[in-house]
Amino acid sequence: MNTDYRQARYKMDLLMERGEGRMLKDNPLPEGIARKKAPDIPDLPKHEVVRYFNRLSQMNYGIDTGFYPLGSCTMKYNPKYTEKLASLPEATDIHPYHPEEFSQGNLEIMWELQNSLAELGGMHSVSLQPAAGAHGEITGLMIAHQYHKDNNEERNEIILPDTAHGTNPASVSMLDYNLLEIPSKEGCVDLDALEEAAGDNTAVFMITNPNTLGLFEKDACQMAEIVHDAGGLLYYDGANLNAIMGKTTPGAMDFDIMHFNLHKTFGTPHGGGGPGSGPVGVTEELASYLPVPIVEKKGDGYRLNYDLENTIGRVKGFYGNWLVLLKAYGYILKEGKDGLERATERAVLNSNYLREKLQGVLDLPYKPLRKHEFVLSGKRLKDKGLKTKDLAKRLLDYGYHAPTIYFPLLVDEALMIEPTETESKDTLDGFAEAFASIMDEDEETIKEAPKNTAVGRVDETKAIRDSVLSYMMRD
Amino acid sequence: MSEIPDDLKYGEEHEWVKITDGKVRYGITEYAQDELGDIVYVELPEEGEEVKLGDMAGVIESVKAVSDLYAPISGKIIEVNTELEAEPELLNEDPYGKGWIAVMEIGDESEVESLLSAQEYKELIK
């Protein structure tokens, strides 16, 4: 099989190592405020800086370079028209302190997005404030906390299944709740275990559906009944909404609170730290608890409402990540309801197609039919003295981004693959072929991988044990 | 194949246990350290702490994942291996020796009886 892929490889000094800062000869500023020492930034010609960053980008890998099946992350191709939208002067040349009457168009877009998301989530109301998925989670849990408090209830436990995303327990501990983890049965929530766990202390039960194994939790409505009967609320982590969007909603599964990952499901770029956007949706009963402001329509005009009766207050400065909101709005308008439903179907089809092609190559624990992603086990690599990590590294040599590895923890030597809806059959076939080809290679080649990338195998252990976290910490 | 010394007993969460005069010394098995990969951080159980079989007693962090440590039997922790705080790699390099985790007073003899033999542990990880 063809391994012609080569990533650019430049030996370059860091920009910071290329010279010294420079003082102006005739500084026009008065003495008291003029700089006395040159800045700690090298004085370089602009083109040298441009070349530096261009070369860095050639040593990088992204969704515009190739296939990126990073499970749980939904790295689909992001259409460029949303970037165009977000660079329009109407989008960028505005200021959060502009009076409402000068920002009616922007507010209208936010109002319509609130409504579209509410419809897609089966929720009553939506706040666009949170700036990331995990931010949405903590906002949602704060809403639940305030709700229980107003009902004079002290509930200090949050129940999670063992398939939960890592951010879920993190949100739980940020709010000082006790975490109760329940084991799965055949990869899904065990209703008996939930029944046993739910009680007077249950504040919230939190899941993703489909879960991190890519399995649809078909007992969601029974779970809702169990948790509601115990007096708790249900939180839907929207990270995997792209597997059900347009087909069903968290509202239809009787969930009370949810967040949307606009930066995943709605085609806005992410990774490398954002920017993200994690709007929160709630039922009618909880609508007055949303963070403020939310956009309202009054007559023909739009305004920001800061006066919700039970609001948990503000969770972000100003009005959410406006440009990400705008991109998601553009994506929803362009796709329309049918387009979004088709995206869901394609995501699930692609995942099952690739799963079918790979399940003979590695082991597939749990039931075969998956939603938007699936998890293989690299257990059989052990016979060759190899690990999942080695296989993941070798995939890089073939020009593919590696899948998510060693997550979820309940699968031994896990490999989590999410092809997304935007990839073609040819791409999936090529990836499956690379996979099979690696399985036939000798151990040495795999263990020494990657060879075709800008950087070879890095010493992850040393990086953790001996962390150098900034340029200033270098010897 | 992982090394599984015959003179030790084993817990189902991949701990080894060595019994000497009413006390046990324990750590994690060769198999466990291999599964975890390079260990980069250890949070030891607390000296003087009373624990029950299966209780969480400490945390191990490797390049792959963060895992809880479990008490292999019930009893009191009387000594912990503080060397591991500075050199967590001992758990990888010498799991049955310098990589020991703690010493416990035995709380319940019957639990010691029901620990796995080397042969039984071998079956478990097959």
XYZ file of C-alpha atoms in Angstrom:
601
model
C 0.000 0.000 0.000
C 1.068 3.523 -0.833
C 2.746 5.447 1.972
C 3.898 8.392 -0.115
C 2.525 10.831 2.381
C 5.179 13.272 3.568
C 4.707 16.131 5.931
C 6.932 19.165 5.443
C 9.901 19.199 7.776
C 11.798 22.418 8.436
C 14.588 23.010 10.859
C 13.852 26.475 12.128
C 14.822 28.615 15.063
C 11.872 29.907 17.004
C 10.952 33.485 16.164
C 11.950 34.462 19.654
C 15.467 33.177 19.014
C 15.994 35.271 15.905
C 17.319 38.508 17.242
C 16.639 41.201 19.738
C 14.109 43.908 20.267
C 14.908 47.384 18.963
C 14.548 50.848 20.489
C 13.217 53.701 18.360
C 15.943 56.216 17.525
C 13.837 59.294 18.116
C 11.070 58.328 20.434
C 8.484 61.135 20.261
C 6.953 60.187 23.616
C 7.778 62.293 26.694
C 10.457 60.884 28.924
C 8.227 59.775 31.799
C 6.237 57.334 29.672
C 8.727 56.407 26.950
C 10.113 52.882 27.042
C 13.551 52.631 28.637
C 14.383 49.117 27.537
C 13.837 47.460 24.164
C 10.817 45.110 24.100
C 11.531 41.403 24.459
C 10.327 40.739 20.903
C 12.807 40.291 18.043
C 12.805 42.991 15.391
C 12.174 41.027 12.165
C 11.032 41.802 8.618
C 7.371 41.000 8.108
C 7.946 38.429 5.340
C 10.198 36.427 7.631
C 7.363 36.188 10.138
C 4.895 35.238 7.382
C 7.203 32.480 6.120
C 7.719 31.203 9.623
C 4.012 30.727 10.238
C 3.402 29.335 6.755
C 6.055 26.722 7.316
C 4.638 25.877 10.716
C 1.260 25.318 9.051
C 2.894 22.954 6.540
C 4.198 20.903 9.430
C 0.707 20.703 10.845
C -2.330 18.540 10.108
C -5.944 19.660 9.977
C -9.299 18.860 8.500
C -8.354 20.845 5.381
C -5.340 18.532 4.951
C -6.991 15.159 5.352
C -9.272 12.691 7.108
C -9.581 13.321 10.849
C -11.611 10.492 12.475
C -11.017 11.646 16.043
C -13.820 9.921 17.955
C -16.005 12.053 20.199
C -14.695 15.250 18.589
C -16.742 15.467 15.356
C -13.973 16.804 13.144
C -16.051 17.324 10.040
C -15.246 19.599 7.170
C -16.368 23.125 7.975
C -17.822 24.949 4.989
C -15.940 28.099 4.072
C -19.060 30.200 3.493
C -19.493 30.450 7.252
C -16.041 32.076 7.439
C -17.159 34.563 4.809
C -20.229 35.363 6.870
C -18.156 35.900 9.958
C -15.871 38.364 8.146
C -18.642 40.663 6.929
C -18.347 44.174 8.363
C -21.858 43.812 9.825
C -20.462 40.909 11.836
C -17.132 42.347 12.888
C -17.439 46.137 12.951
C -19.822 46.201 15.859
C -19.279 46.860 19.519
C -21.048 45.229 22.448
C -21.869 48.710 23.784
C -23.709 49.703 20.610
C -27.284 50.546 21.600
C -29.880 47.876 20.829
C -31.522 49.998 18.130
C -28.275 49.966 16.101
C -27.852 46.201 16.443
C -31.301 44.985 15.467
C -29.981 42.705 12.695
C -27.514 41.032 15.020
C -30.154 40.583 17.705
C -32.576 39.159 15.154
C -29.999 36.539 14.163
C -29.475 35.602 17.812
C -33.222 35.429 18.388
C -33.730 33.162 15.401
C -30.817 30.965 16.458
C -32.311 30.628 19.953
C -35.559 29.446 18.343
C -33.912 27.074 15.851
C -31.883 25.430 18.586
C -34.927 25.138 20.846
C -36.712 23.332 18.026
C -33.743 21.043 17.265
C -33.432 20.153 20.949
C -37.129 19.894 21.728
C -36.559 22.493 24.430
C -38.685 25.489 25.439
C -35.998 28.158 25.703
C -32.326 28.562 24.889
C -29.566 30.846 26.146
C -26.649 31.477 23.770
C -24.293 32.628 26.523
C -21.963 29.658 27.287
C -18.746 29.695 25.281
C -17.978 25.953 25.166
C -19.526 22.545 25.740
C -18.121 22.203 29.248
C -19.239 25.763 29.970
C -22.731 24.712 28.895
C -22.557 21.730 31.243
C -21.651 23.778 34.257
C -24.300 26.364 33.363
C -26.907 23.592 33.117
C -25.884 22.111 36.455
C -26.052 25.567 38.061
C -29.612 25.868 36.761
C -30.481 22.497 38.315
C -28.819 23.538 41.566
C -30.805 26.780 41.758
C -34.033 24.958 40.878
C -33.621 22.418 43.689
C -32.656 25.182 46.094
C -35.809 27.152 45.268
C -37.808 24.014 46.044
C -36.036 23.817 49.408
C -34.358 20.585 48.444
C -30.835 19.649 49.316
C -29.694 17.191 46.713
C -25.958 16.650 46.572
C -25.484 13.780 44.109
C -25.091 13.640 40.359
C -25.334 10.259 38.653
C -23.203 9.454 35.597
C -22.815 6.245 33.617
C -19.286 4.865 33.163
C -19.434 5.819 29.475
C -19.566 9.540 30.348
C -17.373 12.150 28.696
C -14.485 13.360 30.846
C -15.979 16.839 31.090
C -19.044 15.446 32.934
C -17.268 14.392 36.145
C -15.193 17.573 35.901
C -18.357 19.731 35.888
C -19.729 17.702 38.796
C -16.637 18.293 40.881
C -16.398 21.999 39.938
C -19.779 22.479 41.633
C -18.866 20.333 44.648
C -21.472 17.692 43.948
C -20.850 14.076 44.857
C -20.368 11.856 41.847
C -22.156 8.534 41.642
C -20.947 6.429 38.734
C -23.131 3.537 37.619
C -21.829 0.618 35.556
C -23.141 -0.082 32.059
C -24.854 -3.226 30.899
C -23.955 -4.310 27.372
C -22.611 -0.825 26.753
C -25.751 1.062 27.791
C -27.175 2.428 31.033
C -28.330 -0.387 33.316
C -31.858 0.583 34.388
C -31.632 -1.530 37.544
C -28.416 0.201 38.570
C -30.027 3.586 37.882
C -33.112 2.630 39.874
C -30.892 1.678 42.776
C -28.782 4.842 42.544
C -31.628 7.348 42.161
C -33.120 8.727 45.353
C -33.644 11.724 47.606
C -30.079 12.900 47.050
C -30.205 12.791 43.262
C -29.864 16.287 41.837
C -29.176 15.348 38.214
C -28.651 12.359 35.989
C -26.386 13.262 33.103
C -25.840 11.315 29.859
C -24.955 11.618 26.216
C -27.200 9.828 23.774
C -25.876 8.081 21.764
C -23.202 7.343 24.326
C -19.445 7.289 23.835
C -19.559 3.751 22.440
C -21.812 5.106 19.668
C -24.761 3.114 21.038
C -28.211 4.674 21.206
C -29.651 4.579 24.717
C -33.061 3.308 23.722
C -34.304 3.249 27.335
C -33.906 7.036 27.655
C -37.606 7.589 28.453
C -37.570 4.954 31.209
C -34.437 6.605 32.640
C -36.283 9.918 32.667
C -39.170 8.316 34.515
C -36.889 6.783 37.147
C -34.999 10.034 37.744
C -38.106 12.258 37.732
C -39.852 9.902 40.160
C -36.896 10.371 42.492
C -37.255 14.148 42.162
C -34.104 14.652 40.073
C -33.541 16.374 36.732
C -32.047 14.985 33.513
C -29.184 16.603 31.656
C -28.412 15.808 28.025
C -24.789 16.386 27.046
C -25.186 17.534 23.429
C -21.744 16.379 22.314
C -23.292 13.591 20.222
C -26.361 15.458 19.001
C -25.049 15.075 15.443
C -26.210 11.435 15.577
C -29.892 12.202 16.229
C -30.410 15.756 14.965
C -33.607 16.044 12.940
C -34.647 12.493 13.896
C -35.488 12.941 17.545
C -34.744 15.393 20.345
C -33.619 15.338 23.983
C -36.976 16.972 24.733
C -38.763 13.966 23.253
C -36.713 11.783 25.626
C -38.036 13.878 28.562
C -34.724 15.535 29.360
C -34.900 18.851 31.231
C -31.644 20.582 30.395
C -29.165 20.221 27.533
C -26.323 21.962 25.780
C -25.476 22.180 22.091
C -21.907 22.091 20.792
C -22.232 24.607 17.969
C -18.523 24.148 17.224
C -19.099 20.443 16.484
C -22.612 19.738 15.310
C -23.150 22.981 13.423
C -20.028 23.144 11.343
C -17.884 25.781 12.945
C -14.171 25.062 13.214
C -12.780 23.935 16.528
C -9.815 22.197 18.033
C -6.690 23.820 19.335
C -8.733 25.480 22.043
C -11.716 26.925 20.265
C -13.455 29.194 19.908
C -16.440 27.140 20.962
C -20.037 27.820 21.769
C -22.269 25.771 24.059
C -25.807 27.220 24.225
C -28.055 25.731 26.900
C -31.673 24.686 26.374
C -34.262 24.012 29.086
C -37.898 22.999 29.540
C -40.640 25.569 30.159
C -40.439 24.919 33.890
C -36.774 25.959 33.960
C -36.937 28.798 31.416
C -36.809 31.522 34.052
C -33.506 30.111 35.377
C -31.452 30.656 32.190
C -28.410 32.911 32.341
C -28.986 36.463 31.101
C -29.266 38.241 28.795
C -31.481 36.390 26.364
C -32.860 37.968 23.209
C -36.566 38.781 23.067
C -38.841 40.019 20.329
C -41.095 42.948 21.185
C -43.388 44.140 18.416
C -41.109 44.525 15.393
C -37.963 44.956 17.412
C -35.507 42.868 19.386
C -34.105 43.535 22.822
C -31.828 41.959 25.417
C -33.688 40.794 28.487
C -31.727 40.860 31.739
C -34.803 40.326 33.910
C -35.522 36.620 34.127
C -37.223 35.832 37.398
C -34.982 33.067 38.744
C -31.916 33.583 36.560
C -28.605 32.132 37.714
C -27.098 35.437 36.526
C -24.341 35.951 34.007
C -21.935 33.233 32.879
C -19.983 35.233 30.302
C -19.180 38.820 29.399
C -21.556 40.313 26.842
C -23.507 37.989 24.541
C -21.823 34.640 23.931
C -19.289 33.923 21.176
C -21.043 36.055 18.599
C -19.068 35.026 15.494
C -19.437 31.322 16.276
C -23.165 31.865 16.775
C -23.320 33.580 13.403
C -21.516 30.710 11.650
C -23.857 28.150 13.192
C -26.850 30.264 12.187
C -25.568 30.394 8.586
C -25.026 26.642 8.590
C -28.549 25.941 9.884
C -30.118 28.286 7.304
C -28.101 26.826 4.447
C -28.832 23.203 5.373
C -32.432 23.684 6.415
C -34.308 21.017 8.313
C -33.895 18.438 5.531
C -30.193 19.127 5.181
C -29.572 18.702 8.902
C -31.486 15.439 8.879
C -29.435 14.240 5.911
C -26.225 15.179 7.743
C -27.328 12.946 10.616
C -28.123 10.073 8.260
C -24.771 10.404 6.487
C -22.864 10.554 9.784
C -24.529 7.336 10.950
C -24.157 5.651 7.552
C -20.457 6.533 7.297
C -19.823 5.265 10.799
C -21.545 1.949 10.162
C -19.886 1.521 6.769
C -16.438 1.996 8.260
C -17.309 -0.155 11.275
C -18.324 -2.974 8.935
C -15.023 -2.662 7.064
C -12.873 -2.602 10.209
C -14.573 -4.970 12.612
C -12.793 -7.967 11.102
C -9.427 -6.240 11.330
C -9.745 -5.484 15.056
C -12.283 -6.586 17.686
C -15.588 -4.770 18.117
C -16.923 -5.098 21.628
C -20.703 -4.707 22.210
C -23.498 -4.723 19.649
C -22.593 -3.979 16.054
C -25.084 -1.296 14.980
C -23.751 2.119 15.881
C -24.691 5.738 15.522
C -22.112 8.335 14.480
C -19.045 6.625 15.966
C -17.779 3.243 17.121
C -15.106 1.851 19.386
C -12.730 -0.963 18.461
C -10.411 -2.817 20.799
C -6.735 -3.171 19.905
C -6.446 -6.148 22.232
C -5.268 -8.546 19.529
C -2.253 -6.322 18.766
C -0.784 -7.584 22.038
C 0.030 -10.908 20.391
C 2.495 -9.014 18.208
C 3.869 -7.084 21.179
C 2.102 -3.953 19.959
C -0.384 -1.548 21.449
C -3.174 0.624 20.147
C -0.848 3.580 20.447
C 1.584 2.016 17.958
C -1.171 1.504 15.407
C -2.359 5.081 15.901
C 1.172 6.394 15.310
C 1.571 4.331 12.143
C -1.694 5.713 10.718
C -0.020 9.123 10.682
C 2.517 7.791 8.170
C -0.337 7.014 5.805
C -1.540 10.607 5.992
C -4.458 10.128 8.393
C -5.086 11.750 11.716
C -5.245 9.065 14.412
C -8.572 8.146 16.019
C -9.130 8.853 19.717
C -7.279 6.205 21.723
C -7.655 4.777 25.225
C -11.141 6.256 25.612
C -13.725 5.205 26.729
C -11.922 3.428 29.538
C -14.271 0.456 29.637
C -12.869 -0.833 26.348
C -9.449 -2.463 26.532
C -6.914 -0.705 24.252
C -9.742 1.411 22.836
C -9.771 3.098 19.431
C -12.686 5.450 18.956
C -13.523 6.305 15.368
C -15.888 9.035 14.167
C -15.782 9.493 10.396
C -18.453 12.291 10.282
C -20.907 12.949 7.476
C -18.645 15.010 5.259
C -16.310 12.188 4.162
C -16.725 10.301 0.893
C -16.810 6.544 0.398
C -13.381 6.737 -1.277
C -11.883 8.367 1.795
C -13.377 5.737 4.090
C -12.166 2.930 1.807
C -8.664 4.401 1.762
C -8.600 4.603 5.534
C -9.819 1.012 5.915
C -7.146 -0.137 3.462
C -4.428 1.663 5.414
C -5.676 -0.036 8.554
C -5.558 -3.489 7.012
C -2.164 -2.808 5.457
C -0.680 -1.837 8.828
C -1.938 -5.080 10.360
C 0.215 -6.954 7.817
C 3.346 -4.944 8.490
C 6.248 -6.111 10.612
C 6.386 -4.990 14.216
C 9.548 -2.969 13.786
C 7.999 -0.649 11.188
C 4.976 -0.046 13.368
C 6.943 0.504 16.542
C 9.205 3.057 14.872
C 6.338 5.050 13.379
C 5.755 7.814 12.549
C 8.496 8.406 9.987
C 6.742 10.570 7.391
C 5.659 13.331 9.706
C 7.343 16.593 10.673
C 8.068 15.191 14.116
C 8.764 11.530 14.919
C 7.623 9.676 18.000
C 7.790 12.015 20.966
C 8.588 10.987 24.509
C 5.194 11.522 26.155
C 6.400 10.243 29.512
C 9.232 12.733 29.680
C 6.870 15.497 28.603
C 4.701 14.822 31.643
C 7.368 13.985 34.186
C 9.562 16.882 33.143
C 7.177 19.530 31.860
C 8.508 22.637 30.168
C 5.405 24.734 29.941
C 6.705 27.941 28.472
C 9.544 29.390 26.447
C 10.779 31.094 29.597
C 11.253 27.714 31.333
C 13.799 26.523 28.779
C 17.361 25.978 29.953
C 3.892 -13.007 29.197
C 3.659 -11.141 32.478
C 5.618 -12.254 35.488
C 3.331 -13.653 38.235
C 5.398 -14.846 41.217
C 4.049 -18.025 42.825
C 4.660 -16.909 46.416
C 2.269 -13.940 46.207
C -1.504 -13.637 46.423
C -3.514 -11.501 44.047
C -6.572 -9.213 44.097
C -9.051 -8.883 41.276
C -8.099 -5.258 40.676
C -4.594 -6.439 39.763
C -2.910 -5.974 43.111
C -0.272 -8.357 44.442
C -0.221 -9.088 48.158
C 2.616 -10.508 50.239
C 1.682 -11.872 53.650
C 4.145 -11.799 56.584
C 3.276 -12.067 60.299
C -0.155 -10.535 60.419
C 0.751 -7.841 57.913
C 0.507 -7.524 54.162
C 2.601 -5.561 51.743
C 0.948 -4.804 48.424
C 1.462 -3.193 45.051
C 0.210 -3.525 41.487
C 1.094 -6.449 39.246
C 3.467 -6.537 36.324
C 0.420 -6.965 34.092
C -1.266 -3.875 35.589
C 1.762 -1.636 35.094
C 2.113 -2.862 31.520
C -1.542 -2.110 30.810
C -1.284 1.358 32.321
C 1.859 2.293 30.442
C 4.399 4.745 31.832
C 3.251 5.921 35.235
C 3.844 9.605 35.840
C 2.139 10.350 39.143
C 1.027 8.466 42.254
C -1.239 9.640 45.039
C -0.554 7.240 47.911
C -3.101 6.017 50.454
C -2.892 7.760 53.827
C -0.868 6.274 56.641
C -3.118 5.359 59.570
C -6.194 5.159 57.377
C -8.686 2.329 58.005
C -9.877 0.913 54.704
C -12.269 -1.782 53.564
C -11.634 -4.298 50.806
C -12.261 -2.587 47.472
C -12.165 0.964 48.896
C -10.447 3.585 46.828
C -7.054 4.147 48.398
C -4.927 6.379 46.211
C -4.680 7.224 42.525
C -2.274 6.289 39.723
C -1.806 8.458 36.681
C -0.172 7.106 33.538
C 0.290 8.573 30.063
C -2.914 6.741 29.103
C -5.328 7.288 31.952
C -5.957 8.106 35.587
C -6.961 5.050 37.636
C -8.021 4.543 41.223
C -6.010 2.295 43.515
C -8.033 -0.144 45.599
C -7.411 -1.672 49.000
C -6.747 -5.401 48.398
C -8.124 -6.336 51.850
C -9.700 -4.556 54.840
C -7.427 -3.195 57.544
C -5.240 -0.287 58.575
C -2.557 1.279 56.380
C 0.574 1.420 58.542
C 3.275 2.327 56.039
C 3.369 3.812 52.553
C 6.161 3.883 49.991
C 6.923 7.596 49.792
C 9.724 6.922 47.283
C 7.001 6.594 44.663
C 6.109 10.271 44.981
C 9.440 11.309 43.524
C 9.975 8.204 41.380
C 6.650 6.882 40.103
C 8.603 4.971 37.451
C 9.525 2.405 40.136
C 6.008 1.026 39.625
C 6.938 0.249 36.021
C 10.509 -0.844 36.610
C 10.130 -3.022 39.679
C 6.432 -3.578 40.472
C 7.035 -6.494 42.892
C 10.045 -4.889 44.586
C 10.879 -1.200 44.923
C 7.470 -0.359 43.470
C 5.501 -1.604 46.511
C 2.692 0.753 47.516
C 1.819 0.182 51.172
C 1.855 -2.135 54.182
C -1.394 -2.964 55.978
C -2.443 -4.603 59.205
C -4.839 -7.393 58.389
C -8.376 -6.563 59.495
C -10.092 -9.741 58.404
C -8.174 -13.016 57.992
C -10.907 -14.582 55.869
C -10.363 -11.975 53.162
C -6.737 -12.983 52.912
C -7.844 -16.571 52.402
C -10.043 -15.598 49.485
C -7.355 -13.718 47.551
C -6.367 -15.354 44.249
C -3.414 -17.700 43.859
C -0.827 -17.085 41.148
C -2.524 -19.733 39.015
C -5.965 -18.174 39.498
C -4.644 -14.727 38.669
C -3.048 -16.103 35.521
C -6.484 -17.342 34.483
C -8.027 -13.946 35.235
C -5.759 -12.022 32.876
C -5.734 -14.599 30.100
